[in-house]
CSV table of C-alpha atoms in Angstrom, one decimal:
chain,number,residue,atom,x,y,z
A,1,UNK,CA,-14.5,13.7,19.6
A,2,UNK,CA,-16.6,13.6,16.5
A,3,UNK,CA,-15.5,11.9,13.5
A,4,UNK,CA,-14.3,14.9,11.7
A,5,UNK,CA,-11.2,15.7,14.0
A,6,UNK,CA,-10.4,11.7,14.2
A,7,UNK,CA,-10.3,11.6,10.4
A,8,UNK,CA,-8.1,14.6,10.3
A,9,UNK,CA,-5.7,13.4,13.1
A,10,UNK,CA,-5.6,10.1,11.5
A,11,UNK,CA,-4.7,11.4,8.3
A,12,UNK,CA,-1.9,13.6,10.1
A,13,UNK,CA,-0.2,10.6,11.6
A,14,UNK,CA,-0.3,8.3,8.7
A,15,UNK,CA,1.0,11.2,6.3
A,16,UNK,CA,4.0,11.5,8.7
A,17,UNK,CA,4.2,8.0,9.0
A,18,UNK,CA,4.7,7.6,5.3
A,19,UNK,CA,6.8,10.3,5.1
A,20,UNK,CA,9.1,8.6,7.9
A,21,UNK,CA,9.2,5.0,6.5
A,22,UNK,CA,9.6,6.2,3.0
A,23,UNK,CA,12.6,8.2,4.1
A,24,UNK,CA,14.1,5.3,6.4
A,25,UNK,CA,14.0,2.6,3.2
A,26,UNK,CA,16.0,5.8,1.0
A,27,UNK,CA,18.8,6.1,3.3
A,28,UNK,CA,19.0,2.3,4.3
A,29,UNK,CA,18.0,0.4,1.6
A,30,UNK,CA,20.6,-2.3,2.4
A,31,UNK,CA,19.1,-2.9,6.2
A,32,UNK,CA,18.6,-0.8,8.9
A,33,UNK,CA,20.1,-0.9,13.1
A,34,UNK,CA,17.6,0.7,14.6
A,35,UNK,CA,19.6,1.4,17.9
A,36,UNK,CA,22.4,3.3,15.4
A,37,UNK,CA,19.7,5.2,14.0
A,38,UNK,CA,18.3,6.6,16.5
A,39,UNK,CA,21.7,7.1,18.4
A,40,UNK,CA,22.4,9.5,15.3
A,41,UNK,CA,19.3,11.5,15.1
A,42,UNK,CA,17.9,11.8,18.1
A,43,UNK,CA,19.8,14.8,19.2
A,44,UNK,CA,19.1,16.8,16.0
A,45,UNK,CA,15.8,15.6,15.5
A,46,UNK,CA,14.2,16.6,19.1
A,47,UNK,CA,16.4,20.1,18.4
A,48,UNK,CA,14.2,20.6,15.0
A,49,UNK,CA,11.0,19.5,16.5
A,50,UNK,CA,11.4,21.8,19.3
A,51,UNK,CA,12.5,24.9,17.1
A,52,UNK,CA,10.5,24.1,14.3
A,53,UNK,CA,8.1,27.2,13.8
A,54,UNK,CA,11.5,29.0,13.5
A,55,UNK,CA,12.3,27.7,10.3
A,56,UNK,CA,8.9,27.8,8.3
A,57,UNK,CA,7.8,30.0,6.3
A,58,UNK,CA,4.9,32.4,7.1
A,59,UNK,CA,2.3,31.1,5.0
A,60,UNK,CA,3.5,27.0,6.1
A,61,UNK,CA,2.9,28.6,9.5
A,62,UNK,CA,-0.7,29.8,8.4
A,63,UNK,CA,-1.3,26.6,7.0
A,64,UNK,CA,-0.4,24.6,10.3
A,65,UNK,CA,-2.0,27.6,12.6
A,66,UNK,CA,-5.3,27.2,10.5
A,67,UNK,CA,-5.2,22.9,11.2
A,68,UNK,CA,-4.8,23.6,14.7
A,69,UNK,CA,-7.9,26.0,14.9
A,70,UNK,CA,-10.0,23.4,13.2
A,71,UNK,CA,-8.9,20.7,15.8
A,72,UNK,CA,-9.2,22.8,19.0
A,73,UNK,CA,-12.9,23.9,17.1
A,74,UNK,CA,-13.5,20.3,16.8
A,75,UNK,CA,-12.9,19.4,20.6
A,76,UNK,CA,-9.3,18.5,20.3
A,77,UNK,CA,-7.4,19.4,23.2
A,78,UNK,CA,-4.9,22.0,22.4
A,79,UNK,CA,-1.6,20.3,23.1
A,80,UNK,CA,-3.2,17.6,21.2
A,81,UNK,CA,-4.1,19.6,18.3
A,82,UNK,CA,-0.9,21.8,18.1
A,83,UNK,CA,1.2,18.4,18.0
A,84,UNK,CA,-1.3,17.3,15.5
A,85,UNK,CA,-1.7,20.0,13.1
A,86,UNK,CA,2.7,19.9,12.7
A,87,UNK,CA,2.8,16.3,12.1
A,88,UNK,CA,3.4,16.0,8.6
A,89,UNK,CA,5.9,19.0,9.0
A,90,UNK,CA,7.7,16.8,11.7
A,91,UNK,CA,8.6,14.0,9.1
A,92,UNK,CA,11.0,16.5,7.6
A,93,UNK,CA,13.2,16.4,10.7
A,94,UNK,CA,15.0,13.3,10.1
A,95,UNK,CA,15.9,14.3,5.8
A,96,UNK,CA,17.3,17.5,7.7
A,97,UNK,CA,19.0,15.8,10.0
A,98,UNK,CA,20.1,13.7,7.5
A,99,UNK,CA,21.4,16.0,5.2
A,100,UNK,CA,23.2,18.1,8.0
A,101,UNK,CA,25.7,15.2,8.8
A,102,UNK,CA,26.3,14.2,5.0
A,103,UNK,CA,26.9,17.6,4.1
A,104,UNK,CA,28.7,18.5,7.2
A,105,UNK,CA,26.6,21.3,7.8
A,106,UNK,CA,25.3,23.2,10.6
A,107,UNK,CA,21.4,21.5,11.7
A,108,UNK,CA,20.4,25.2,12.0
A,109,UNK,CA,21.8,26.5,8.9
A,110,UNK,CA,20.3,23.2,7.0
A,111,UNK,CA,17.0,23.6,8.4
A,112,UNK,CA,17.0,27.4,7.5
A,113,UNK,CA,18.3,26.4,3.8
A,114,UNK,CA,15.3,23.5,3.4
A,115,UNK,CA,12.4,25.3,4.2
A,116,UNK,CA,13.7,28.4,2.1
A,117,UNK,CA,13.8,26.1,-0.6
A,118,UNK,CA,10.7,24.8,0.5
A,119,UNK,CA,9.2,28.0,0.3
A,120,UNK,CA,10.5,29.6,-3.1
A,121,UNK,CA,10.0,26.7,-5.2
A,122,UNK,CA,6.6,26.4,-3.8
A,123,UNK,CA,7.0,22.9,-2.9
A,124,UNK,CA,4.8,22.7,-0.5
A,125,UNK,CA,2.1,23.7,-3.0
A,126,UNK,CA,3.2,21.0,-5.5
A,127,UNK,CA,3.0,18.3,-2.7
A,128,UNK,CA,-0.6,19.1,-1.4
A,129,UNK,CA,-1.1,19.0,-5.6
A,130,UNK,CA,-0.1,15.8,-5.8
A,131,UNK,CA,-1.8,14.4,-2.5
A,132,UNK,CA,-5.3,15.8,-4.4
A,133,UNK,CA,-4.6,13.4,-7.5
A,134,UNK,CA,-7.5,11.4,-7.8
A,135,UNK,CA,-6.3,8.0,-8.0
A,136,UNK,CA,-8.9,5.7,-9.3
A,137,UNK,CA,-6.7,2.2,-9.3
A,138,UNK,CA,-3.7,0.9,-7.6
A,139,UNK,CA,-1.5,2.1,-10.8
A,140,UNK,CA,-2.8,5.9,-9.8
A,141,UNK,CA,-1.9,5.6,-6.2
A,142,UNK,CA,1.3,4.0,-7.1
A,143,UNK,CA,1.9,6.9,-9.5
A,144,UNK,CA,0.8,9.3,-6.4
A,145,UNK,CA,3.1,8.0,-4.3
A,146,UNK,CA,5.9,8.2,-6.5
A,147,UNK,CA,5.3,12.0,-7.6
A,148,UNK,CA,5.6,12.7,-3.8
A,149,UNK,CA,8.5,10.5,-3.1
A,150,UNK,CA,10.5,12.4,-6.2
A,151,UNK,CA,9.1,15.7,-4.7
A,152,UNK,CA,10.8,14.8,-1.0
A,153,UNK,CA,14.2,13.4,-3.0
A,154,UNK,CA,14.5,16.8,-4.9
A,155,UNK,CA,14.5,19.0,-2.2
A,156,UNK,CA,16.9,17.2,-0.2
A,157,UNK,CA,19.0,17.0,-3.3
A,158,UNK,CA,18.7,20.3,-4.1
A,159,UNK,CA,19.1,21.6,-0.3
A,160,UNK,CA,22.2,19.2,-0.5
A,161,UNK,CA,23.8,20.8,-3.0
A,162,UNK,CA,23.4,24.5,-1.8
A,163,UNK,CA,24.6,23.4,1.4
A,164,UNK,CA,27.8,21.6,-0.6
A,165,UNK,CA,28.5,24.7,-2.7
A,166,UNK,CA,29.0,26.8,0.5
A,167,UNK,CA,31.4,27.2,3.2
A,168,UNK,CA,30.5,26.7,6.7
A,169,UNK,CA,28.2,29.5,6.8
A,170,UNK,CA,26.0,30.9,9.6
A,171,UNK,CA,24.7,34.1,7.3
A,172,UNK,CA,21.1,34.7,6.6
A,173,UNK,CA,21.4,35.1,2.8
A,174,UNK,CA,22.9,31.7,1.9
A,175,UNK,CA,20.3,31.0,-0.1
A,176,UNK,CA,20.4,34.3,-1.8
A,177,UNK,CA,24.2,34.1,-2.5
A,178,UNK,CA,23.8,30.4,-3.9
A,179,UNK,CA,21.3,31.9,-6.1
A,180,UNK,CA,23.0,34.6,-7.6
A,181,UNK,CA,26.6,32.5,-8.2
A,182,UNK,CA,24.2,30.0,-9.8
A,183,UNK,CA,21.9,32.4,-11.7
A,184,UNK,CA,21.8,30.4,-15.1
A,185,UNK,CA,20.8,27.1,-12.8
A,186,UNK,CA,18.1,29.2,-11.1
A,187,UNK,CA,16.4,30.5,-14.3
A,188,UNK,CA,16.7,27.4,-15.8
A,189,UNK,CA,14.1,25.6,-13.3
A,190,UNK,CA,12.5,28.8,-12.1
């Protein structure tokens, strides 16, 4: 493989990586058992990661379809490259996981709610924003990584409280129905 393909699987793993640890010091900030952990989201998180193209939206779909293409064009071996080009994507599993058992939710119905969100409040748009920041000093990057780490922490809050504000649901339109009982809310941050 040429350099090119490395660079971009590189950059796929440590984004996910990031993503992962970042989320594991949020939720445990007091200490983590490892063995607990992953007793509690295993389950959930292989079920995600195996229906994830499900849940995305269309155009997150083109995005991830697109990486793959430029992988497999690069030499990358295609279950290489389709594992690859969804890693960043993965990292989400565990806050949807997470936010499934605090909220006593259905995974499917979580999953279905975040990457709604996801999609109508652009958010995936905002975070490749802030990953192009130029960030000319450590006080840049720091300020970088904090813009991203608020992005992640909003949409689980925000996916929180939609799923908090319904009944056990399994309908399509949840989002749709939060949206119009919290109109005023909506047009507020819309």
């Amino acid at each position: 493989l040429g350099s090119r393909p490395q660079m971009e699987a590189l950059f796929q793993v440590s984004s996910m990586m990031a993503k992962v640890i970042v989320w594991l010091i949020r939720q445990h900030r007091t200490g983590i058992d490892i063995e607990a952990t992953i007793a509690l989201y295993h389950k959930q998180v292989s079920k995600l990661s195996r229906d994830l193209d499900a849940y995305l939206s269309l155009s997150e779909l083109k995005t991830i379809q697109a990486r793959q293409k430029r992988l497999i064009a690069h030499a990358v071996p295609e279950p290489l490259a389709i594992e690859f080009a969804r890693l960043s994507t993965h990292a989400a599993t565990l806050e949807i996981a997470g936010i499934s058992i605090t909220s006593r939710q259905p995974l499917d119905l979580t999953a279905r709610v975040y990457f709604q969100l996801e999609s109508e409040l652009g958010l995936n748009w905002i975070g490749r924003a802030i990953a192009h920041l130029q960030a000319e000093n450590q006080w840049h990057e720091r300020a970088r990584f904090s813009l991203a780490s608020d992005l992640v922490a909003n949409h689980a809050a925000i996916t929180r409280k939609v799923l908090n504000s319904i009944k056990r649901s399994t309908g399509e339109n949840v989002l749709a129905d939060w949206k119009l009982t919290h109109q005023a809310e909506v047009d507020a941050v819309l």
